[in-house]
Coordinates of N, CA and C in Angstrom, one line a residue:
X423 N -8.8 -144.6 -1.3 CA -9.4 -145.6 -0.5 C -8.6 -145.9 0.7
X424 N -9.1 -146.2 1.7 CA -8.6 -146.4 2.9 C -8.4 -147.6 3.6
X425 N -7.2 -148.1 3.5 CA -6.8 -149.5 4.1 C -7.5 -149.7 5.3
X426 N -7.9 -150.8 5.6 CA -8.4 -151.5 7.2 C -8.6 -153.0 7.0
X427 N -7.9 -153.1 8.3 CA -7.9 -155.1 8.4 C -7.1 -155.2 9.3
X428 N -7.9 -156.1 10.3 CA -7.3 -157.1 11.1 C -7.3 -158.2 10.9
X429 N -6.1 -159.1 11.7 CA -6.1 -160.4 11.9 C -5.5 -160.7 13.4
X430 N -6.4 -161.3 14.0 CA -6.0 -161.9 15.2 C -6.1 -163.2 15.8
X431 N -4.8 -163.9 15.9 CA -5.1 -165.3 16.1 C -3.6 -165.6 17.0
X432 N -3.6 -167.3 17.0 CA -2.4 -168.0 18.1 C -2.4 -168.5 17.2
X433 N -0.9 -169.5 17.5 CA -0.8 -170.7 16.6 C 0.5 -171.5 17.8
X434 N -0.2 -172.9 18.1 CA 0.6 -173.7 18.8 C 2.5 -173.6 18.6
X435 N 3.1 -173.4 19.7 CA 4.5 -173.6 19.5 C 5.4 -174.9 18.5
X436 N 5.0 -174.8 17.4 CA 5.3 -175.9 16.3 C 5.5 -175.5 15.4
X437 N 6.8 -175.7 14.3 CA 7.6 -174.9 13.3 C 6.7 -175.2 12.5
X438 N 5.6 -176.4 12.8 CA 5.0 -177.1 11.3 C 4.0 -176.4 11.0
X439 N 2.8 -175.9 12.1 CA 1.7 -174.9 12.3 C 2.1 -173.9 12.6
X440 N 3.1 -173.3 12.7 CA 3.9 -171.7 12.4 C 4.1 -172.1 10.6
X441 N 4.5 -172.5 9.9 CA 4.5 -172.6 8.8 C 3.3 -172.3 7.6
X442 N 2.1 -173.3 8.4 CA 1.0 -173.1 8.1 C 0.0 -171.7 8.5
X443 N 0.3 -171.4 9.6 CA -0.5 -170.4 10.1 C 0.3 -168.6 9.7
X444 N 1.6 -169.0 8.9 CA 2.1 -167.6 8.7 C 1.6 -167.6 7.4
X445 N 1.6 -168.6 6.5 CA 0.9 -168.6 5.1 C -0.4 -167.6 5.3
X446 N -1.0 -168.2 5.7 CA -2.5 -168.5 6.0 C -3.1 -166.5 6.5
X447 N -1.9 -165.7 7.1 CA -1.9 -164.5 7.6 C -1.6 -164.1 6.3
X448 N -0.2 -164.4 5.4 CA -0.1 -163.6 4.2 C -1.0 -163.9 3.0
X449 N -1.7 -164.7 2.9 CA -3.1 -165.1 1.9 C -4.2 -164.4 1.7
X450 N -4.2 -163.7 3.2 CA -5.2 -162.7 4.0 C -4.8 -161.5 2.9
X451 N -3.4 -161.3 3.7 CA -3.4 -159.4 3.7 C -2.9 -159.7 2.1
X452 N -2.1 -160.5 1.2 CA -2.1 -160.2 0.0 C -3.3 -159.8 -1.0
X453 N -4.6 -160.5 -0.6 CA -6.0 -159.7 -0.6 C -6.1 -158.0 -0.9
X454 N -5.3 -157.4 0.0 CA -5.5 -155.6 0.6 C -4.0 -155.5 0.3
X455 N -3.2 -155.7 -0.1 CA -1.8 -155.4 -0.3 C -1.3 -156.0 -1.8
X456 N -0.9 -155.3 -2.8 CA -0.7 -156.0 -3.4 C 1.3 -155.8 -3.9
X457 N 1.8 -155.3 -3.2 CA 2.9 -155.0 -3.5 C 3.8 -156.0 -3.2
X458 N 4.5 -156.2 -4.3 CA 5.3 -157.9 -3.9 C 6.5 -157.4 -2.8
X459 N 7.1 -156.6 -2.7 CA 8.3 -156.3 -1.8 C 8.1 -156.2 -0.8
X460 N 6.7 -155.4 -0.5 CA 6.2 -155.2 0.6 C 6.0 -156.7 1.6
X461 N 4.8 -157.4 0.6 CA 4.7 -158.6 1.2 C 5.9 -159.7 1.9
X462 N 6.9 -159.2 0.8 CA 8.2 -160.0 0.9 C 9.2 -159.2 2.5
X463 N 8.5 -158.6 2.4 CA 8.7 -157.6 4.0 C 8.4 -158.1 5.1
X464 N 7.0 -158.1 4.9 CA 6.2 -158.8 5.7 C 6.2 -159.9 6.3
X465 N 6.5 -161.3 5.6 CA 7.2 -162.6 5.2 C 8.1 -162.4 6.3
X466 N 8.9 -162.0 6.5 CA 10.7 -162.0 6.9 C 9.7 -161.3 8.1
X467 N 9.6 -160.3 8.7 CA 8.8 -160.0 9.8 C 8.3 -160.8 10.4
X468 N 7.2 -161.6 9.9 CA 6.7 -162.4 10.8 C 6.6 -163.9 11.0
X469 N 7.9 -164.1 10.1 CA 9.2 -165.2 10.6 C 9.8 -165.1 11.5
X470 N 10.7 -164.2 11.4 CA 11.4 -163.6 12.4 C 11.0 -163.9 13.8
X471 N 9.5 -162.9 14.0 CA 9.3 -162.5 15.1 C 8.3 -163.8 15.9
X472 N 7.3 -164.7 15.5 CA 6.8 -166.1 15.6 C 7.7 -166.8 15.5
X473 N 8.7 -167.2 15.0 CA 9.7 -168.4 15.0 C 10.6 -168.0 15.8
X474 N 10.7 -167.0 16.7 CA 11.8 -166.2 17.9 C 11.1 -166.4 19.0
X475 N 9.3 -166.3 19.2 CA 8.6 -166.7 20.1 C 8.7 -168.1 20.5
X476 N 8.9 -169.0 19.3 CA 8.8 -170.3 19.7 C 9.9 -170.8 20.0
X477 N 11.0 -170.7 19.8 CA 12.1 -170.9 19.9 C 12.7 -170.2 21.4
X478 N 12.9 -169.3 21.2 CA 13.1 -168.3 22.6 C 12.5 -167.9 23.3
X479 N 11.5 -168.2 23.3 CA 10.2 -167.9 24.3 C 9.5 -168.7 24.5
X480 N 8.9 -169.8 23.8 CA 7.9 -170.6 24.7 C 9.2 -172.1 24.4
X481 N 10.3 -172.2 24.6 CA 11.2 -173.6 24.2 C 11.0 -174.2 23.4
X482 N 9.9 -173.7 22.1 CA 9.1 -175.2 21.0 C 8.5 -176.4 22.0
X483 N 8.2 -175.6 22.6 CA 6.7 -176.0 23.9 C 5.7 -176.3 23.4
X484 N 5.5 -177.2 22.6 CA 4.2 -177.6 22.1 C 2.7 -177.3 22.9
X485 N 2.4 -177.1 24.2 CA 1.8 -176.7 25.2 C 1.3 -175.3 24.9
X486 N 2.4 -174.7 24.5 CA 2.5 -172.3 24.3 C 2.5 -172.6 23.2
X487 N 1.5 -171.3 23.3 CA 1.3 -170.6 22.1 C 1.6 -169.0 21.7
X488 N 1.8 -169.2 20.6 CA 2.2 -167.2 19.9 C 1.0 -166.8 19.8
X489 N 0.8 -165.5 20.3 CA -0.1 -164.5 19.2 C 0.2 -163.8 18.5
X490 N -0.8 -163.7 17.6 CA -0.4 -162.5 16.5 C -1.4 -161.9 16.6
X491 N -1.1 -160.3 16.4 CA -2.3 -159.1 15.9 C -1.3 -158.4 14.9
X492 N -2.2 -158.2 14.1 CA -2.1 -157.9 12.6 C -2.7 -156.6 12.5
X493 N -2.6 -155.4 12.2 CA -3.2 -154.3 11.8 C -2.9 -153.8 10.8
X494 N -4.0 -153.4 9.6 CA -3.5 -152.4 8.5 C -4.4 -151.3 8.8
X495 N -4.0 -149.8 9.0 CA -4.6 -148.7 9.0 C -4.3 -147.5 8.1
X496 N -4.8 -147.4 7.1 CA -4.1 -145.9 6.3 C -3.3 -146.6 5.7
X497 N -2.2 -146.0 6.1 CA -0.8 -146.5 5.3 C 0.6 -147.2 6.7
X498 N -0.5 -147.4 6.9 CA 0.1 -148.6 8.5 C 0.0 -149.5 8.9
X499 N 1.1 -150.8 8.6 CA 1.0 -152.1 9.1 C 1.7 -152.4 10.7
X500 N 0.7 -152.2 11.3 CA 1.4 -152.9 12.9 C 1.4 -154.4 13.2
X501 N 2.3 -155.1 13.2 CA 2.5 -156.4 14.0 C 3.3 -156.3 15.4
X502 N 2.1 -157.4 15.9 CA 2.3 -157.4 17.6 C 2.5 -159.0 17.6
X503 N 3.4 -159.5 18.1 CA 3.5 -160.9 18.7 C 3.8 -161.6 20.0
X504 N 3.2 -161.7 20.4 CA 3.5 -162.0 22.0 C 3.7 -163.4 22.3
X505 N 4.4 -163.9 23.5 CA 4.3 -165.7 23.4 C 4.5 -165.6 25.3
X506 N 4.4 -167.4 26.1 CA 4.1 -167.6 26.7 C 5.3 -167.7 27.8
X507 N 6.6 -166.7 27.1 CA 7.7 -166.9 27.8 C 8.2 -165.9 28.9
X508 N 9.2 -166.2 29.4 CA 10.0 -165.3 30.5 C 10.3 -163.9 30.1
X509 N 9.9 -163.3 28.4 CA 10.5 -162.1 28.0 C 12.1 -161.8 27.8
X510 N 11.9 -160.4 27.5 CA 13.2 -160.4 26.9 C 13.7 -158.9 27.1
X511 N 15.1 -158.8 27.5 CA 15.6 -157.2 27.6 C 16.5 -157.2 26.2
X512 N 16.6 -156.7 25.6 CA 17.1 -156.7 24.2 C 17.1 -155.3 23.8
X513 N 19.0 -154.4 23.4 CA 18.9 -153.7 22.9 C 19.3 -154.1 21.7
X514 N 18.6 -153.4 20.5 CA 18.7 -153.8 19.0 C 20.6 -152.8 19.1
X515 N 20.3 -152.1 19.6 CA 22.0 -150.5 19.0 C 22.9 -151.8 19.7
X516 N 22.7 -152.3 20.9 CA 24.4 -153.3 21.0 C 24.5 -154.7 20.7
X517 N 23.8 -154.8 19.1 CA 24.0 -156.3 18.6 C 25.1 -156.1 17.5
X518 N 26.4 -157.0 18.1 CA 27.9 -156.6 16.6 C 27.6 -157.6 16.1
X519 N 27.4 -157.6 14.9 CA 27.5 -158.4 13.8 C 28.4 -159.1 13.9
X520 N 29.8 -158.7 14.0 CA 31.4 -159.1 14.1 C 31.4 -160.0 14.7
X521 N 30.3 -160.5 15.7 CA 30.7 -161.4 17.2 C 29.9 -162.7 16.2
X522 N 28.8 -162.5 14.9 CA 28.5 -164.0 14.3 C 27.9 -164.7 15.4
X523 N 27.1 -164.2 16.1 CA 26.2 -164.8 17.2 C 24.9 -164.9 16.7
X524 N 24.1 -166.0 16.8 CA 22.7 -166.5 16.0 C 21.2 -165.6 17.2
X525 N 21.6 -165.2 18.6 CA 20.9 -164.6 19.0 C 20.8 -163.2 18.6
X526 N 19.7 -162.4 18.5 CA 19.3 -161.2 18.2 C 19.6 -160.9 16.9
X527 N 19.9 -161.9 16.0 CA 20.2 -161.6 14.6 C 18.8 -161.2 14.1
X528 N 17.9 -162.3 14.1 CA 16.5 -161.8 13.9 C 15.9 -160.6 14.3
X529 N 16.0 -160.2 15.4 CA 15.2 -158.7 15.9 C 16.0 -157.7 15.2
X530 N 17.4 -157.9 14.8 CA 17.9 -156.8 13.9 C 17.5 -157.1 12.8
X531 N 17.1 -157.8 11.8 CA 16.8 -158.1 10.9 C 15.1 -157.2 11.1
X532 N 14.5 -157.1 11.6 CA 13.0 -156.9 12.1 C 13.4 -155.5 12.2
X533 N 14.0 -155.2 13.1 CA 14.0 -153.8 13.0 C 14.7 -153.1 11.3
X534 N 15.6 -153.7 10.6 CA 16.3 -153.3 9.7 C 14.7 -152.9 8.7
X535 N 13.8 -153.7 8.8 CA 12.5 -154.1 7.7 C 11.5 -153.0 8.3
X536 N 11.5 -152.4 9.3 CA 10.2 -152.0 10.2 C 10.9 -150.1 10.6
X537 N 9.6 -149.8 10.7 CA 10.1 -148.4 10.9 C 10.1 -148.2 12.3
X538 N 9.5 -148.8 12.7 CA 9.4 -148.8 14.6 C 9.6 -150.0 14.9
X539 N 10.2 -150.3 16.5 CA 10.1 -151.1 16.5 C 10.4 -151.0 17.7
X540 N 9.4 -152.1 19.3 CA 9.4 -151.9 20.4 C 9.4 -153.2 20.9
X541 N 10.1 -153.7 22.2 CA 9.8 -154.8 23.0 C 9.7 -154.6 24.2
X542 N 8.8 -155.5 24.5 CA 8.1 -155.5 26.0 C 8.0 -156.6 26.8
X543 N 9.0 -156.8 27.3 CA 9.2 -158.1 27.7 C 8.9 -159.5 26.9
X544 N 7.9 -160.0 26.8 CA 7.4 -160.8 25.8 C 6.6 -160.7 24.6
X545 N 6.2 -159.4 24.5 CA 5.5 -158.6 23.4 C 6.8 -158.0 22.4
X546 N 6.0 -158.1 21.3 CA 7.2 -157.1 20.5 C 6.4 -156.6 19.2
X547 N 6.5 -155.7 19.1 CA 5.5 -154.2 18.0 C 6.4 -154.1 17.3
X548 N 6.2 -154.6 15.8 CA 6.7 -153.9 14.9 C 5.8 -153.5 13.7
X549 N 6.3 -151.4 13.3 CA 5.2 -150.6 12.6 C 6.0 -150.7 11.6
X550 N 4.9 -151.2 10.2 CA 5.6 -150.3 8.6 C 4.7 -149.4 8.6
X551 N 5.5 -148.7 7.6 CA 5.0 -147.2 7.0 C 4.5 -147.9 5.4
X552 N 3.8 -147.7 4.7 CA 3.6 -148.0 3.3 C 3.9 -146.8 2.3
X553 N 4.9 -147.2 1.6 CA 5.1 -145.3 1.2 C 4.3 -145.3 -0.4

């Protein structure tokens, strides 16, 4: 059988409706997924990447909002999250752990979880593979 599902939605720059609205995304795909690691993947993904939009991208701007698109296809989960900010030049290869700096710890973390993983100024794509 062949996986398919989207979800596409915003959720206001607020840790309290990011909270609520990231539940509310894995309630969905736990539905069509049922692998706990996976989901536990998932989870940390799109914390990471929503709680980086609000924070570093829209300032916890109550005003901006994140998007999320959600894709499952085959054996392919794509998350896209976009937000209302200035973007971002970010290489994941020159983040040293050694330096204990709280920026880009997340996007490494996202890329460590994700098999691809792209940013575009204020967009950022991250693909799992489901093996």
């Amino acid at each position: 059988m062949e996986l398919s599902f989207i979800f596409q939605g915003s959720v206001r720059s607020n840790l309290d409706d990011i909270k609520i609205f990231i539940k509310k995304v894995l309630n969905k795909v736990e539905n069509i997924i049922h692998d706990k690691d996976l989901i536990f993947d998932l989870k940390l993904i799109l914390n990471e990447l929503i709680i980086n939009s609000v924070i570093h991208g829209n300032q916890c701007n109550d005003n901006k909002y994140v998007k999320l698109f959600l894709e499952i296809a085959g054996d392919t989960i794509r998350i896209e999250v976009s937000d209302e900010g200035e973007g971002i030049d970010f290489d994941i290869a020159s983040y040293n752990p050694t330096e204990l700096k709280c920026c880009g710890r997340g996007l490494v973390i996202v890329d460590g979880l994700s098999d691809e993983v792209y940013i575009d100024n204020n967009r950022i794509v991250a693909v799992k593979y489901m093996e």
